[in-house]
Amino acid sequence: MHVPPVYRRWVTCPEPRPKASLRLFCFHFAGGDASVFRLWAKQLPASIEVCPIELPGRATRRNETPITRFPELLDKLASMMLPFARQMPFALFGHSFGGVTAFELARWMRRNKAPLPVHLFLSASPAMHLRKGPPPPLSHLSDKEFLKEVAARFGTPLEVLYSEDFRLGVLPALRTDALVGESYQYTPEPPLDVPISSFGAFEDKEVNKEEAESWRQQTTGRFQLRMFPGSHLFLSTERPRIYKALLEDLAPQFQ
């Protein structure tokens, strides 16, 4: 894939695959960055070109001003992705709030008559229509209280959160994403005509099985729920099983 310089800041492509027949856009969890999906580009089949999204204010874009309002982020992200979405069939994968972003991006594309994804993968993401509102805000808390709340909600060990590497490398992006999440508001719309696969984890404190399964109500197409071992951040520990599920659910695109 030829990537114009401006798009290297939003749509990354660790391993270009000119002969791929499907592009998989990947959206990281809060506090993460595109490197979360680095191994996916090497380990998924050559028929899939993996394109992790890199948002401003983190990793390779650390010196750029972050976007802290969800509506602004969605509009900017959609405009940057559209040239790639028009080139070939594509699917969206998002973990945690990255799943909410992927879902809202698909609805943005429908509202704006842009190409729709052939499949939507929502991992450790709560079906937002079930929730009466966002969780209690975090962004106003001190670093110590902020990290305690993150540990309670997502099961991340406090020794990891309190480490210097985390404080310097992840905490600023995590605080930015907390602001983004607090500015998000779900608005009812008709279900998407896009197949949805929802991935959950048995020990996830943040997203229970009912919330993972209720994404069924957001599609008129096929729906598949898969539950994995582990807690909220099962994305790394269950990677082989996730690959298998992705390929099974995308099989109709390669027939």
CSV table of C-alpha atoms in Angstrom, one decimal:
chain,number,residue,atom,x,y,z
A,1,MET,CA,0.0,0.0,0.0
A,2,HIS,CA,1.3,3.5,-0.9
A,3,VAL,CA,0.7,5.6,2.2
A,4,PRO,CA,0.9,9.4,1.6
A,5,PRO,CA,3.0,11.1,4.3
A,6,VAL,CA,0.0,12.8,6.0
A,7,TYR,CA,-1.7,9.5,6.6
A,8,ARG,CA,1.2,7.9,8.3
A,9,ARG,CA,0.2,9.9,11.3
A,10,TRP,CA,-3.3,8.4,11.5
A,11,VAL,CA,-3.5,5.2,9.4
A,12,THR,CA,-0.3,3.1,9.8
A,13,CYS,CA,0.7,0.0,7.9
A,14,PRO,CA,3.6,-1.9,9.5
A,15,GLU,CA,3.6,-4.5,6.7
A,16,PRO,CA,2.2,-3.3,3.3
A,17,ARG,CA,0.5,-6.1,1.3
A,18,PRO,CA,-0.3,-4.9,-2.2
A,19,LYS,CA,-2.0,-8.2,-3.0
A,20,ALA,CA,-4.3,-8.2,0.0
A,21,SER,CA,-8.0,-8.4,-0.6
A,22,LEU,CA,-9.1,-6.9,2.7
A,23,ARG,CA,-7.8,-4.2,5.0
A,24,LEU,CA,-8.3,-4.5,8.7
A,25,PHE,CA,-8.3,-1.2,10.6
A,26,CYS,CA,-7.4,-1.7,14.3
A,27,PHE,CA,-8.3,0.7,17.2
A,28,HIS,CA,-6.4,0.3,20.5
A,29,PHE,CA,-7.7,0.5,24.0
A,30,ALA,CA,-7.5,3.7,26.2
A,31,GLY,CA,-3.9,4.6,26.9
A,32,GLY,CA,-2.7,2.4,24.1
A,33,ASP,CA,-1.2,3.1,20.7
A,34,ALA,CA,-0.8,1.4,17.3
A,35,SER,CA,2.1,-0.8,18.5
A,36,VAL,CA,-0.5,-3.0,20.2
A,37,PHE,CA,-1.2,-4.5,16.8
A,38,ARG,CA,2.4,-4.7,15.6
A,39,LEU,CA,2.5,-8.5,15.7
A,40,TRP,CA,-0.9,-8.8,13.9
A,41,ALA,CA,0.7,-7.4,10.7
A,42,LYS,CA,3.2,-10.3,10.7
A,43,GLN,CA,1.0,-13.1,11.9
A,44,LEU,CA,-2.3,-12.7,10.0
A,45,PRO,CA,-2.4,-14.1,6.5
A,46,ALA,CA,-1.2,-12.2,3.4
A,47,SER,CA,-4.8,-11.7,2.3
A,48,ILE,CA,-5.3,-9.2,5.1
A,49,GLU,CA,-3.5,-5.9,5.4
A,50,VAL,CA,-3.4,-4.7,9.0
A,51,CYS,CA,-3.7,-0.9,9.5
A,52,PRO,CA,-3.5,0.1,13.2
A,53,ILE,CA,-4.7,3.6,13.9
A,54,GLU,CA,-2.3,6.0,15.6
A,55,LEU,CA,-3.9,9.0,17.4
A,56,PRO,CA,-2.2,12.3,18.2
A,57,GLY,CA,-0.5,12.7,21.6
A,58,ARG,CA,1.1,9.3,21.9
A,59,ALA,CA,3.9,7.0,20.6
A,60,THR,CA,5.2,8.3,17.3
A,61,ARG,CA,2.8,11.3,17.6
A,62,ARG,CA,3.7,12.1,21.2
A,63,ASN,CA,4.6,15.8,20.4
A,64,GLU,CA,1.3,16.5,18.7
A,65,THR,CA,-1.7,18.1,20.6
A,66,PRO,CA,-4.1,15.4,21.5
A,67,ILE,CA,-7.8,15.6,20.7
A,68,THR,CA,-9.9,15.3,23.9
A,69,ARG,CA,-13.5,15.5,22.6
A,70,PHE,CA,-15.0,12.4,21.0
A,71,PRO,CA,-17.1,14.2,18.3
A,72,GLU,CA,-14.1,16.0,17.1
A,73,LEU,CA,-11.9,12.9,17.2
A,74,LEU,CA,-14.5,10.9,15.2
A,75,ASP,CA,-14.9,13.5,12.4
A,76,LYS,CA,-11.1,13.9,12.1
A,77,LEU,CA,-10.5,10.1,12.1
A,78,ALA,CA,-13.2,9.4,9.6
A,79,SER,CA,-11.8,12.0,7.2
A,80,MET,CA,-8.3,10.5,7.4
A,81,MET,CA,-9.5,7.0,6.9
A,82,LEU,CA,-11.9,7.6,4.0
A,83,PRO,CA,-9.3,7.4,1.2
A,84,PHE,CA,-8.2,4.0,2.4
A,85,ALA,CA,-11.8,2.8,3.0
A,86,ARG,CA,-12.6,3.5,-0.7
A,87,GLN,CA,-9.6,1.5,-2.0
A,88,MET,CA,-10.7,-2.1,-1.0
A,89,PRO,CA,-13.1,-4.0,1.3
A,90,PHE,CA,-12.3,-3.4,4.9
A,91,ALA,CA,-13.2,-4.5,8.4
A,92,LEU,CA,-12.9,-2.7,11.8
A,93,PHE,CA,-11.5,-4.1,15.0
A,94,GLY,CA,-11.6,-2.3,18.3
A,95,HIS,CA,-10.7,-3.3,21.8
A,96,SER,CA,-12.4,-1.6,24.9
A,97,PHE,CA,-13.1,2.0,24.0
A,98,GLY,CA,-11.5,1.3,20.7
A,99,GLY,CA,-14.5,-0.9,20.0
A,100,VAL,CA,-16.9,2.0,20.7
A,101,THR,CA,-14.8,4.1,18.3
A,102,ALA,CA,-15.0,1.5,15.6
A,103,PHE,CA,-18.8,1.2,16.1
A,104,GLU,CA,-19.4,4.9,15.9
A,105,LEU,CA,-17.1,5.1,12.9
A,106,ALA,CA,-19.3,2.6,11.1
A,107,ARG,CA,-22.4,4.6,11.9
A,108,TRP,CA,-20.6,7.8,10.8
A,109,MET,CA,-19.9,6.2,7.4
A,110,ARG,CA,-23.5,5.2,7.0
A,111,ARG,CA,-24.7,8.7,7.9
A,112,ASN,CA,-22.3,10.2,5.3
A,113,LYS,CA,-23.0,7.6,2.6
A,114,ALA,CA,-19.4,6.3,2.7
A,115,PRO,CA,-18.3,2.7,2.2
A,116,LEU,CA,-19.3,0.4,5.1
A,117,PRO,CA,-17.1,-2.2,6.7
A,118,VAL,CA,-17.7,-5.8,5.7
A,119,HIS,CA,-17.4,-6.8,9.3
A,120,LEU,CA,-17.2,-5.1,12.7
A,121,PHE,CA,-15.2,-6.7,15.6
A,122,LEU,CA,-15.9,-5.3,19.0
A,123,SER,CA,-13.6,-6.7,21.7
A,124,ALA,CA,-14.1,-6.0,25.5
A,125,SER,CA,-16.6,-3.3,24.5
A,126,PRO,CA,-19.9,-2.7,26.3
A,127,ALA,CA,-23.0,-2.3,24.2
A,128,MET,CA,-23.5,1.3,24.9
A,129,HIS,CA,-27.3,1.3,24.4
A,130,LEU,CA,-27.5,-0.7,27.6
A,131,ARG,CA,-25.8,2.0,29.7
A,132,LYS,CA,-27.7,4.9,31.1
A,133,GLY,CA,-24.6,7.1,30.9
A,134,PRO,CA,-20.8,7.1,31.0
A,135,PRO,CA,-19.0,5.7,34.1
A,136,PRO,CA,-18.1,8.3,36.8
A,137,PRO,CA,-15.5,10.7,35.5
A,138,LEU,CA,-11.8,10.1,36.1
A,139,SER,CA,-10.1,13.0,34.5
A,140,HIS,CA,-10.3,15.3,37.5
A,141,LEU,CA,-8.6,12.9,39.9
A,142,SER,CA,-5.0,13.1,41.0
A,143,ASP,CA,-2.6,10.7,39.4
A,144,LYS,CA,-2.7,8.3,42.4
A,145,GLU,CA,-6.5,8.3,42.6
A,146,PHE,CA,-6.8,8.1,38.9
A,147,LEU,CA,-4.7,5.0,38.7
A,148,LYS,CA,-6.4,3.4,41.6
A,149,GLU,CA,-9.7,3.7,39.8
A,150,VAL,CA,-8.2,2.3,36.6
A,151,ALA,CA,-7.0,-0.7,38.5
A,152,ALA,CA,-10.4,-1.2,40.1
A,153,ARG,CA,-12.3,-1.0,36.8
A,154,PHE,CA,-10.0,-2.9,34.5
A,155,GLY,CA,-8.0,-5.2,36.7
A,156,THR,CA,-4.6,-3.8,35.8
A,157,PRO,CA,-2.1,-4.5,38.7
A,158,LEU,CA,-1.3,-1.4,40.7
A,159,GLU,CA,2.5,-2.2,40.6
A,160,VAL,CA,2.3,-1.9,36.8
A,161,LEU,CA,0.3,1.4,36.9
A,162,TYR,CA,2.7,2.9,39.5
A,163,SER,CA,5.8,2.1,37.6
A,164,GLU,CA,7.9,4.9,36.1
A,165,ASP,CA,7.6,3.5,32.6
A,166,PHE,CA,3.8,3.6,32.8
A,167,ARG,CA,3.8,7.0,34.4
A,168,LEU,CA,6.0,8.6,31.7
A,169,GLY,CA,4.9,6.5,28.7
A,170,VAL,CA,1.2,5.7,29.1
A,171,LEU,CA,-0.4,7.9,31.7
A,172,PRO,CA,-0.6,11.1,29.6
A,173,ALA,CA,-2.4,9.2,26.8
A,174,LEU,CA,-4.6,7.4,29.3
A,175,ARG,CA,-5.7,10.7,30.8
A,176,THR,CA,-6.4,12.0,27.2
A,177,ASP,CA,-8.5,9.0,26.5
A,178,ALA,CA,-10.4,9.4,29.8
A,179,LEU,CA,-11.5,12.9,28.6
A,180,VAL,CA,-12.5,11.4,25.2
A,181,GLY,CA,-14.6,8.8,26.9
A,182,GLU,CA,-16.2,11.3,29.2
A,183,SER,CA,-17.3,13.4,26.2
A,184,TYR,CA,-18.9,10.4,24.4
A,185,GLN,CA,-22.7,10.2,24.3
A,186,TYR,CA,-24.6,7.3,22.7
A,187,THR,CA,-27.4,8.3,20.4
A,188,PRO,CA,-29.9,5.7,19.2
A,189,GLU,CA,-29.9,4.9,15.5
A,190,PRO,CA,-31.2,1.9,13.5
A,191,PRO,CA,-29.1,-1.2,13.5
A,192,LEU,CA,-26.2,-1.5,11.0
A,193,ASP,CA,-26.4,-3.8,8.0
A,194,VAL,CA,-23.0,-5.0,8.9
A,195,PRO,CA,-22.1,-8.4,10.6
A,196,ILE,CA,-20.8,-7.9,14.1
A,197,SER,CA,-18.6,-10.2,16.2
A,198,SER,CA,-18.3,-9.4,19.9
A,199,PHE,CA,-15.5,-10.8,22.0
A,200,GLY,CA,-15.7,-10.9,25.8
A,201,ALA,CA,-13.7,-12.3,28.7
A,202,PHE,CA,-15.0,-14.4,31.6
A,203,GLU,CA,-13.2,-12.3,34.3
A,204,ASP,CA,-13.7,-8.9,32.8
A,205,LYS,CA,-14.9,-6.5,35.6
A,206,GLU,CA,-15.8,-3.7,33.1
A,207,VAL,CA,-17.8,-5.6,30.4
A,208,ASN,CA,-20.0,-8.5,31.4
A,209,LYS,CA,-21.3,-11.2,29.1
A,210,GLU,CA,-24.7,-9.6,28.8
A,211,GLU,CA,-23.2,-6.3,27.6
A,212,ALA,CA,-20.9,-8.2,25.1
A,213,GLU,CA,-23.9,-10.2,23.8
A,214,SER,CA,-26.2,-7.2,23.5
A,215,TRP,CA,-24.3,-5.9,20.5
A,216,ARG,CA,-26.6,-8.4,18.7
A,217,GLN,CA,-29.2,-5.6,18.8
A,218,GLN,CA,-27.0,-3.3,16.7
A,219,THR,CA,-26.9,-5.4,13.5
A,220,THR,CA,-29.4,-6.7,11.0
A,221,GLY,CA,-26.7,-9.1,9.8
A,222,ARG,CA,-24.9,-12.0,11.3
A,223,PHE,CA,-23.8,-11.9,14.9
A,224,GLN,CA,-21.3,-14.0,16.8
A,225,LEU,CA,-20.4,-13.8,20.5
A,226,ARG,CA,-17.2,-15.4,21.7
A,227,MET,CA,-16.0,-15.5,25.3
A,228,PHE,CA,-12.3,-15.9,26.1
A,229,PRO,CA,-10.3,-16.6,29.3
A,230,GLY,CA,-8.9,-13.7,31.1
A,231,SER,CA,-9.8,-10.2,32.2
A,232,HIS,CA,-10.4,-6.9,30.3
A,233,LEU,CA,-7.0,-6.8,28.7
A,234,PHE,CA,-7.1,-10.3,27.1
A,235,LEU,CA,-6.0,-8.8,23.7
A,236,SER,CA,-2.4,-10.0,24.1
A,237,THR,CA,-2.9,-13.2,26.1
A,238,GLU,CA,-5.5,-14.6,23.8
A,239,ARG,CA,-4.0,-13.4,20.5
A,240,PRO,CA,-4.0,-16.9,18.8
A,241,ARG,CA,-7.6,-17.5,19.6
A,242,ILE,CA,-8.5,-14.0,18.4
A,243,TYR,CA,-6.7,-14.6,15.1
A,244,LYS,CA,-8.7,-17.8,14.7
A,245,ALA,CA,-12.0,-16.1,15.4
A,246,LEU,CA,-11.2,-13.2,13.0
A,247,LEU,CA,-10.4,-15.7,10.2
A,248,GLU,CA,-13.5,-17.7,10.8
A,249,ASP,CA,-15.8,-14.7,10.8
A,250,LEU,CA,-14.1,-13.1,7.7
A,251,ALA,CA,-14.2,-16.4,5.8
A,252,PRO,CA,-17.2,-15.4,3.7
A,253,GLN,CA,-15.1,-12.4,2.3
A,254,PHE,CA,-12.5,-14.8,0.9
A,255,GLN,CA,-14.9,-17.4,-0.7
